[in-house]
Structure formats: structure tokens, C-alpha cells
mmCIF file of C-alpha atoms in Angstrom:
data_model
loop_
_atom_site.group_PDB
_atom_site.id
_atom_site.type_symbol
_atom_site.label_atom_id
_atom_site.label_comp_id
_atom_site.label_asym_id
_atom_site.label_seq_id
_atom_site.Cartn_x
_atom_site.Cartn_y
_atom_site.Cartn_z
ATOM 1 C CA UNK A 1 -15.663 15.794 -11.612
ATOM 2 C CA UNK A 2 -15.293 12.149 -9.782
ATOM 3 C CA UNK A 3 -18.662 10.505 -8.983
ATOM 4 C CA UNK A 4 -17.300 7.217 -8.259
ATOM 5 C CA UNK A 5 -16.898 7.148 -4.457
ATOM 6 C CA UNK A 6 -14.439 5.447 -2.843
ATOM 7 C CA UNK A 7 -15.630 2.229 -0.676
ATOM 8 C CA UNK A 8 -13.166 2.314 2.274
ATOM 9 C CA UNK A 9 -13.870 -1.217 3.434
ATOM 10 C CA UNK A 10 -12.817 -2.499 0.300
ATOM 11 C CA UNK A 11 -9.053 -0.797 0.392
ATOM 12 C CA UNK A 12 -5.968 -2.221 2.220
ATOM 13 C CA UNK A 13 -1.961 -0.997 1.900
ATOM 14 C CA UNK A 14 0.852 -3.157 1.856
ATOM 15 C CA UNK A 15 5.035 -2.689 2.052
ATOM 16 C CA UNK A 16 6.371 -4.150 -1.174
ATOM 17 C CA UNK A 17 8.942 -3.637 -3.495
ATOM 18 C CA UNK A 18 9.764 -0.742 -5.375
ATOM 19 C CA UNK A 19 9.638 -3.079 -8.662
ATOM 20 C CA UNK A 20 6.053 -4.198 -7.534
ATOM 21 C CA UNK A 21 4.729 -0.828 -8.343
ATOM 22 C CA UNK A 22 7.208 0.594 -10.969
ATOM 23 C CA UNK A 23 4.716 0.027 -14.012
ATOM 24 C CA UNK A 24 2.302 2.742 -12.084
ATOM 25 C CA UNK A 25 4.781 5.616 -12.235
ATOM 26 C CA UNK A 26 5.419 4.828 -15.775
ATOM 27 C CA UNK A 27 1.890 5.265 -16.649
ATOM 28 C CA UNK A 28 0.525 7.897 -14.574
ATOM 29 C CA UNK A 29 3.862 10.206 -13.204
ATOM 30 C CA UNK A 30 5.083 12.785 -15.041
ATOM 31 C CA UNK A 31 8.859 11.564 -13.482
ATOM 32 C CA UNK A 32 7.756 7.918 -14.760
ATOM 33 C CA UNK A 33 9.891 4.885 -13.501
ATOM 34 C CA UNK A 34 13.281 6.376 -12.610
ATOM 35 C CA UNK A 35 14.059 6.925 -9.197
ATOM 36 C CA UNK A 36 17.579 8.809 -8.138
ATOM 37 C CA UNK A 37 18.511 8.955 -4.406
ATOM 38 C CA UNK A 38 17.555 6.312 -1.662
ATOM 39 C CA UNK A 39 14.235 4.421 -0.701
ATOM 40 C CA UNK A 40 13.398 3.597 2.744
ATOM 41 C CA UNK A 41 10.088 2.405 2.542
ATOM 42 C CA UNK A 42 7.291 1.222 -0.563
ATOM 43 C CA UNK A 43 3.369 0.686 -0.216
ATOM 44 C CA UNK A 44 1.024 -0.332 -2.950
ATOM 45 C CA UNK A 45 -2.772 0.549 -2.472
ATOM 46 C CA UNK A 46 -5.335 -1.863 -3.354
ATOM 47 C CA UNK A 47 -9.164 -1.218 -3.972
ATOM 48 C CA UNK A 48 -10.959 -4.808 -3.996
ATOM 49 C CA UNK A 49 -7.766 -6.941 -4.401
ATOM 50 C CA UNK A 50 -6.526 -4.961 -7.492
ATOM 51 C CA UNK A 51 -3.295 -2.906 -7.348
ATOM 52 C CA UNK A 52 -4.242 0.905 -8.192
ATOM 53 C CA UNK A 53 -1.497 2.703 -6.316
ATOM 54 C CA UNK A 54 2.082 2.919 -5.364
ATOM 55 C CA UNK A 55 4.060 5.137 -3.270
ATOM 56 C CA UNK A 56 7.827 5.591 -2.025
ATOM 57 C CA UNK A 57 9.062 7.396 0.933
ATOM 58 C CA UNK A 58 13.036 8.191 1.747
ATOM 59 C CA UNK A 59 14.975 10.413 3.937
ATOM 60 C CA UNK A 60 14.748 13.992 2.743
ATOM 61 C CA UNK A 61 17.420 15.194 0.070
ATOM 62 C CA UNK A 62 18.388 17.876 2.995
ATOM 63 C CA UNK A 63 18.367 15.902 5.915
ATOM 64 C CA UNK A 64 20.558 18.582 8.040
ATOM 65 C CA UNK A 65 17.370 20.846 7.499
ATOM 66 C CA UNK A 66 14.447 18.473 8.107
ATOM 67 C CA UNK A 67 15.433 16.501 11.130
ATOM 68 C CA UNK A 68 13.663 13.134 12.464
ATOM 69 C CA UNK A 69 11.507 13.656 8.971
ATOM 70 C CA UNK A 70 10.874 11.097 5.705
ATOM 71 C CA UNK A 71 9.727 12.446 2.505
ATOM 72 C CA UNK A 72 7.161 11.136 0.566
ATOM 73 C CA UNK A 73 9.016 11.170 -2.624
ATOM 74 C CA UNK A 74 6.650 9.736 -4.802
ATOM 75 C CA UNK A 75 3.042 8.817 -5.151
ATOM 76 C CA UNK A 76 0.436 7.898 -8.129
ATOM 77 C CA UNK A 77 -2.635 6.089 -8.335
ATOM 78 C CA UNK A 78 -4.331 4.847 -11.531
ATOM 79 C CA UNK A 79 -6.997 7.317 -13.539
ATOM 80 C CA UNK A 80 -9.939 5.280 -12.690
ATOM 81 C CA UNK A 81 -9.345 5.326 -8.729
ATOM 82 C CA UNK A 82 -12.229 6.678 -7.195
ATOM 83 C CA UNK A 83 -12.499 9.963 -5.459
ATOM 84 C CA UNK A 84 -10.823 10.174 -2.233
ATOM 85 C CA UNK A 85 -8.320 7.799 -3.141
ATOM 86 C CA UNK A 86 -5.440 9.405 -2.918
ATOM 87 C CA UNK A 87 -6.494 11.154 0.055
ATOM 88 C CA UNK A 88 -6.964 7.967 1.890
ATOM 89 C CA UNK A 89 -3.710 6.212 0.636
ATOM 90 C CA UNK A 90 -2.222 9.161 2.298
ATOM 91 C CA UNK A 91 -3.935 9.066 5.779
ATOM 92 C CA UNK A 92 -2.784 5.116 5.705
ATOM 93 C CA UNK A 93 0.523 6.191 4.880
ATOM 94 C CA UNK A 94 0.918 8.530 7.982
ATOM 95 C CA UNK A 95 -0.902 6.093 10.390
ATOM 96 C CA UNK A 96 1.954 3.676 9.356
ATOM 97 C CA UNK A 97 4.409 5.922 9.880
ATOM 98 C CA UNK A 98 3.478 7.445 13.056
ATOM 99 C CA UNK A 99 3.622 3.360 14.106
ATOM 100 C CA UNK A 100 5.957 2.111 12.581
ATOM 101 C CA UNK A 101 9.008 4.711 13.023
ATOM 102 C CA UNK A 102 10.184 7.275 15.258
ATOM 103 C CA UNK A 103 9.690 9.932 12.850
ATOM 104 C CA UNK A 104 8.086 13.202 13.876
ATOM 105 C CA UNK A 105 7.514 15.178 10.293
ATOM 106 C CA UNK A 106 6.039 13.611 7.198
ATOM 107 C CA UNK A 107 7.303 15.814 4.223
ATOM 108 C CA UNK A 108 6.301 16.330 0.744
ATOM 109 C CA UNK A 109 6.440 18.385 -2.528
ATOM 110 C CA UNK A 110 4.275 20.124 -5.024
ATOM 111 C CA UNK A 111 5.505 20.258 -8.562
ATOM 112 C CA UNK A 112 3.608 23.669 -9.784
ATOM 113 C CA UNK A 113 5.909 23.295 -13.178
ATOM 114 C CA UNK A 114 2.955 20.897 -13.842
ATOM 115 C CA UNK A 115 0.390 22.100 -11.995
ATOM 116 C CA UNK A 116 0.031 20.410 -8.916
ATOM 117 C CA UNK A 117 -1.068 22.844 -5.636
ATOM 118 C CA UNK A 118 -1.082 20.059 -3.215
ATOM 119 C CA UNK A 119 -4.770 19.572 -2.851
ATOM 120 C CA UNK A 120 -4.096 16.497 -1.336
ATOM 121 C CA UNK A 121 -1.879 17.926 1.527
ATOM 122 C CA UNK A 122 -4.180 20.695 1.964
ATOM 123 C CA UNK A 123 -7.022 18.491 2.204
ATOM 124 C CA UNK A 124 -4.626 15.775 5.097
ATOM 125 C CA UNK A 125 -3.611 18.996 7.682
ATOM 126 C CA UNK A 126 0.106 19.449 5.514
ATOM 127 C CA UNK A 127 1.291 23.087 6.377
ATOM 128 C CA UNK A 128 2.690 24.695 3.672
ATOM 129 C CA UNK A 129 6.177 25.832 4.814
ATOM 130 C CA UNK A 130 7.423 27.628 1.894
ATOM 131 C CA UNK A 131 8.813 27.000 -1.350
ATOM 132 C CA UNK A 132 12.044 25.838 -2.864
ATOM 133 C CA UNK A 133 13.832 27.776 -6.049
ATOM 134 C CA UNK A 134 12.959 27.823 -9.157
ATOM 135 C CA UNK A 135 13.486 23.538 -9.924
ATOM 136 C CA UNK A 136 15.501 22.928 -12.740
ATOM 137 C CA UNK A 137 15.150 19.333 -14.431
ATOM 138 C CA UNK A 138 16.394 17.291 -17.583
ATOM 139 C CA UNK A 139 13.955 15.876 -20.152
ATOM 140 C CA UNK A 140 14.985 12.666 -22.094
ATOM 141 C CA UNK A 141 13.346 10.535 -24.489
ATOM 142 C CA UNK A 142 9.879 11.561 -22.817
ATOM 143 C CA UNK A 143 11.043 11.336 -19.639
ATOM 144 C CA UNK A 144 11.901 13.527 -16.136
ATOM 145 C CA UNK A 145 14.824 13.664 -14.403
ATOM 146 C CA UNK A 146 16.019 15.270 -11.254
ATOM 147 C CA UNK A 147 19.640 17.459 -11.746
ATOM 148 C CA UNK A 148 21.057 14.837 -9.177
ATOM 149 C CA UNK A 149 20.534 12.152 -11.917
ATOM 150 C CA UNK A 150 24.032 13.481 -13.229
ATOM 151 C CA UNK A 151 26.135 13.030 -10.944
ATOM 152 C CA UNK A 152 25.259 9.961 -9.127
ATOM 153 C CA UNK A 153 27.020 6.945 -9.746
ATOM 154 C CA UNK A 154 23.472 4.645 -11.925
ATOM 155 C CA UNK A 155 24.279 2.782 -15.524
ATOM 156 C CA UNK A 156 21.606 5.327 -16.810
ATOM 157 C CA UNK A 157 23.081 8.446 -15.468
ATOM 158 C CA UNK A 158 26.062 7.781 -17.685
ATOM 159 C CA UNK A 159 24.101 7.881 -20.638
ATOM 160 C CA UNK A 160 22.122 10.550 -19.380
ATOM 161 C CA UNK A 161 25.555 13.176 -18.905
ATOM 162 C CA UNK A 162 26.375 11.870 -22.322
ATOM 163 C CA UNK A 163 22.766 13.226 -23.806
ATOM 164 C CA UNK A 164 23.186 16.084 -22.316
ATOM 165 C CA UNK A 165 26.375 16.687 -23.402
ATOM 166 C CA UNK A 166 25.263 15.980 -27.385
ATOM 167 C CA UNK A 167 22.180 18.250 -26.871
ATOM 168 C CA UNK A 168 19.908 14.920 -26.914
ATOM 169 C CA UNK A 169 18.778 15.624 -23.096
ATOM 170 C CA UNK A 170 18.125 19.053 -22.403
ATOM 171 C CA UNK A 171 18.242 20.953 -18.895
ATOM 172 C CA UNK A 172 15.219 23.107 -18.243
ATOM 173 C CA UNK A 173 14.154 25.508 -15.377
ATOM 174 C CA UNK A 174 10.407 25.073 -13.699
ATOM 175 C CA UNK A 175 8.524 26.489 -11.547
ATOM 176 C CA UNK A 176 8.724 26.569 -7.649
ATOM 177 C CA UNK A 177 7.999 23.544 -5.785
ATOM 178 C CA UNK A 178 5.535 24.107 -2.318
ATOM 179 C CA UNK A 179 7.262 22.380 0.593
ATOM 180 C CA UNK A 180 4.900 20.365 2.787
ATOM 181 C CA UNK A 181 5.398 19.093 5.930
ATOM 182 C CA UNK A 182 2.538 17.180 8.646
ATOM 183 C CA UNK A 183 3.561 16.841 12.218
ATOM 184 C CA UNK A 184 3.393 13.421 13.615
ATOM 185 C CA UNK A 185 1.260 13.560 17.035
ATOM 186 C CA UNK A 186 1.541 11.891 20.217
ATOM 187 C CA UNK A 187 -1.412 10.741 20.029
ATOM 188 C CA UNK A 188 -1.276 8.978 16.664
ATOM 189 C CA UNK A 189 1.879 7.339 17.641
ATOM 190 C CA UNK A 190 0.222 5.590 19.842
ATOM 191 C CA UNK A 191 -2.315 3.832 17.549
ATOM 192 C CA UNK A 192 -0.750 0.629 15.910
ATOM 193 C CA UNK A 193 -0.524 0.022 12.870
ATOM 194 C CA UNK A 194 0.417 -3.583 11.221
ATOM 195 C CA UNK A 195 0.347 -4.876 7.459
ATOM 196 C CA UNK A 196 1.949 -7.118 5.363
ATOM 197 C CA UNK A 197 4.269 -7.084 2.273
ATOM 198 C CA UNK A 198 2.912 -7.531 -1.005
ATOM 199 C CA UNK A 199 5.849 -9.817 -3.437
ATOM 200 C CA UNK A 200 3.924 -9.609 -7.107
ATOM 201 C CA UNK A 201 6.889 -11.695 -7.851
ATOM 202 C CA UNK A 202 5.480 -14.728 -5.323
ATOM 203 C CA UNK A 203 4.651 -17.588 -7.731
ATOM 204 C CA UNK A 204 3.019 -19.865 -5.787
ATOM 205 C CA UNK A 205 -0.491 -19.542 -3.755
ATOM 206 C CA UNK A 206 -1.972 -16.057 -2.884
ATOM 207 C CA UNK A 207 0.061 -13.375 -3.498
ATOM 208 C CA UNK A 208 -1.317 -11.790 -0.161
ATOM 209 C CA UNK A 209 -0.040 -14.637 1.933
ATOM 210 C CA UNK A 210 3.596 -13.906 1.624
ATOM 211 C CA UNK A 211 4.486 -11.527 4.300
ATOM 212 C CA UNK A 212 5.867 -10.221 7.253
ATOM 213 C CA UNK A 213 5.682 -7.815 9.966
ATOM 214 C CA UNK A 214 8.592 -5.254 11.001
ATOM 215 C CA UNK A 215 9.114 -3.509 14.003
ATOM 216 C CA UNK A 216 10.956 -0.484 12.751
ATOM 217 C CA UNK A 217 10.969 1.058 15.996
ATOM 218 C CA UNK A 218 12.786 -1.756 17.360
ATOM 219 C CA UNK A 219 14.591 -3.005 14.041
ATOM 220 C CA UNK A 220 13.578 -6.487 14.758
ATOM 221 C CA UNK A 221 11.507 -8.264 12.295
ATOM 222 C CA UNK A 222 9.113 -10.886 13.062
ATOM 223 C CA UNK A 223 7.472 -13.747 10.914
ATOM 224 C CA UNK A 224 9.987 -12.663 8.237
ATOM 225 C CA UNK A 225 9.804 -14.120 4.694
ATOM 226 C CA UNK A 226 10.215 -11.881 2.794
ATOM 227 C CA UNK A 227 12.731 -8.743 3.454
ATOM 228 C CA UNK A 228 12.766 -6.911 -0.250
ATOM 229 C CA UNK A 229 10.126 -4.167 0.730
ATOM 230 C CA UNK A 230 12.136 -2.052 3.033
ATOM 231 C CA UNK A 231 15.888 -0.797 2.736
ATOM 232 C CA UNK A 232 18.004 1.898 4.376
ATOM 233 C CA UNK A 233 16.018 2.807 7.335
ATOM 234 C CA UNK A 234 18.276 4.264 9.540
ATOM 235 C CA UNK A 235 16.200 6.777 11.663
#
């Protein structure tokens, strides 16, 4: 059980790049660092100035099926966050996105091959919509990988087909994943929502001071100096 509360006035969210908060899904997902398919948008969650949290959302892998929707398609905050962290990081994470895009549906997964229920979701007004197949996945030197990982063109799918194909990566069959899915209201997307890119990579003065502010809605940017945090938005 958490005791440590979470101090709400002492957490912010920034864009940044996917890079920026790699090291975080090493440590604490069980997909770690690899990431197959596209990524629209990053955020990294801060508590007090430190970096405890990372997320990634992209356009859904069935896009034909979940119209005017982005997928949260990873998230992971460190084990010492305090309660209500995550929970918080994703109520930001919708504000922005009910701002900042013309998006209706916020979607998300629940891997039950390790045990997660979606508490989270349950806990933000998600509806559970269902569940996908059984998920199959490939395991390789301590690692997760999705099926796609095979066939898309990446230097370390190559080696991956070739593990597979020596019996060094195997392919395994999980559990069910439970499809989640929050509607986007009116309402919210009225509320605006602005905040700046985080570069870990800026050298020089506060790393907080280097950033920018994008009108997604209007694909204009404004202020711009630094354009590495967002890619393939499209919607």
C-alpha cells in the first residue's frame, strides 16, 4: 500500500523527445526501450523538478476501426512515484489532448499476460470496450516485442527475424488485452491547455527554458525552438 501522497502543485508535464524518457521504459516496462510503429506525441511527468514519468501516444495500429482516436501506447512512472501519480499524469494527458488536437477518443490497452486490469482507466472514466485475441509476443535477451517487430523495416528487427529463426528469440502466446477507450467532451475541448517541451539534451541554462508552444489544431507552431518532441501528427 502507497502512503506517500501525491502533492499536485508540485507536478508539471512537458512534450519532449522520445529519447528524453527512453531510460524509464527500460527500467520500469515490461516492453522496455523498443518502440515498433509510429509516435505522434511524448510527455515526461515531473514531481518537484525531477523526471519520474514518460509516456507516448500514436495513431492506433487499426486506424480504419478507431476513427478520429490516438492511443496511448505507452506509459511508466518510476517505483517511488507517489500514489495517484499515474492517475494524474493521465488526466494531464487527456486535458492536452482534448486542447491540443481534434481528436475525439483517447484509447488504451491492458496487458493481463502480466497482470495489468487497467485500474488506472477504470479509476479516469475509460470504458472497457472489449478485448483483443489472445496477444502473441517475442521474448529476446530479456526483452518484449510486439509480432509487428518482424516485419517492419528497423536495424534491430533484422536481427530479431534472425533469432527467431535460430530458436534464440522465441514467439509466445498471452493473454487477452482489455481495450480502453475515453470519449473526449465538448466541454473539455474547450479548456486550454499550453506547456512546453522538455530537451534533456539542452546544454546550456535551464533545461525548462527551451521550449515552444504548438497549435496542433491549427499546425502552426509558435515561439518554436525546438521541434524534436512531436512527429507524424496527421489528424
Amino acid at each position: 500500500m502507497c502512503d506517500d501522497k501525491l502533492d499536485r502543485t508540485k507536478c508539471k508535464i512537458m512534450t519532449c523527445r522520445f529519447n528524453d524518457i527512453r531510460h524509464i521504459f527500460e527500467e520500469y516496462h515490461y516492453k522496455k526501450g523498443a518502440m515498433g510503429g509510429g509516435i505522434s506525441v511524448c510527455f515526461a511527468m515531473f514531481i518537484d523538478g525531477e523526471l519520474v514519468g514518460g509516456s507516448v501516444l500514436g495513431k492506433p495500429r487499426h486506424e480504419k476501426k478507431y476513427k478520429n482516436c490516438i492511443d496511448i501506447r505507452r506509459m511508466a512512472l518510476l517505483d517511488k512515484s507517489p500514489c495517484n501519480s499515474e492517475s494524474w499524469f493521465l488526466s494531464q494527458i487527456i486535458k492536452w489532448c482534448a486542447s491540443n488536437t481534434n481528436y475525439n477518443y483517447v484509447l488504451s490497452y491492458s496487458d493481463k499476460t502480466v497482470g495489468h486490469n487497467g485500474t488506472i482507466y477504470k479509476a479516469a472514466n475509460f470504458k472497457s470496450i472489449g478485448e483483443t485475441t489472445p496477444t502473441k509476443f517475442v521474448e529476446w535477451k530479456g526483452k518484449v516485442y510486439h509480432p509487428r517487430s518482424l516485419s517492419i523495416d528497423r536495424p534491430y528487427s533484422y536481427l530479431l527475424r534472425e533469432a527467431v529463426k535460430t530458436g534464440e528469440a522465441i514467439v509466445k502466446t498471452g493473454l487477452p488485452k482489455i481495450i480502453w477507450i475515453y470519449e473526449i467532451s465538448d466541454k473539455l475541448k474547450r479548456k486550454k491547455m499550453v506547456i512546453g517541451n522538455f530537451n534533456k539534451s539542452y546544454s546550456h541554462g535551464n533545461l525548462f527554458e527551451h521550449i515552444y508552444i504548438y497549435d496542433f489544431k491549427r499546425k502552426k507552431r509558435k515561439n518554436d525552438t525546438n521541434t524534436t518532441g512531436i512527429s507524424n501528427i496527421t489528424n
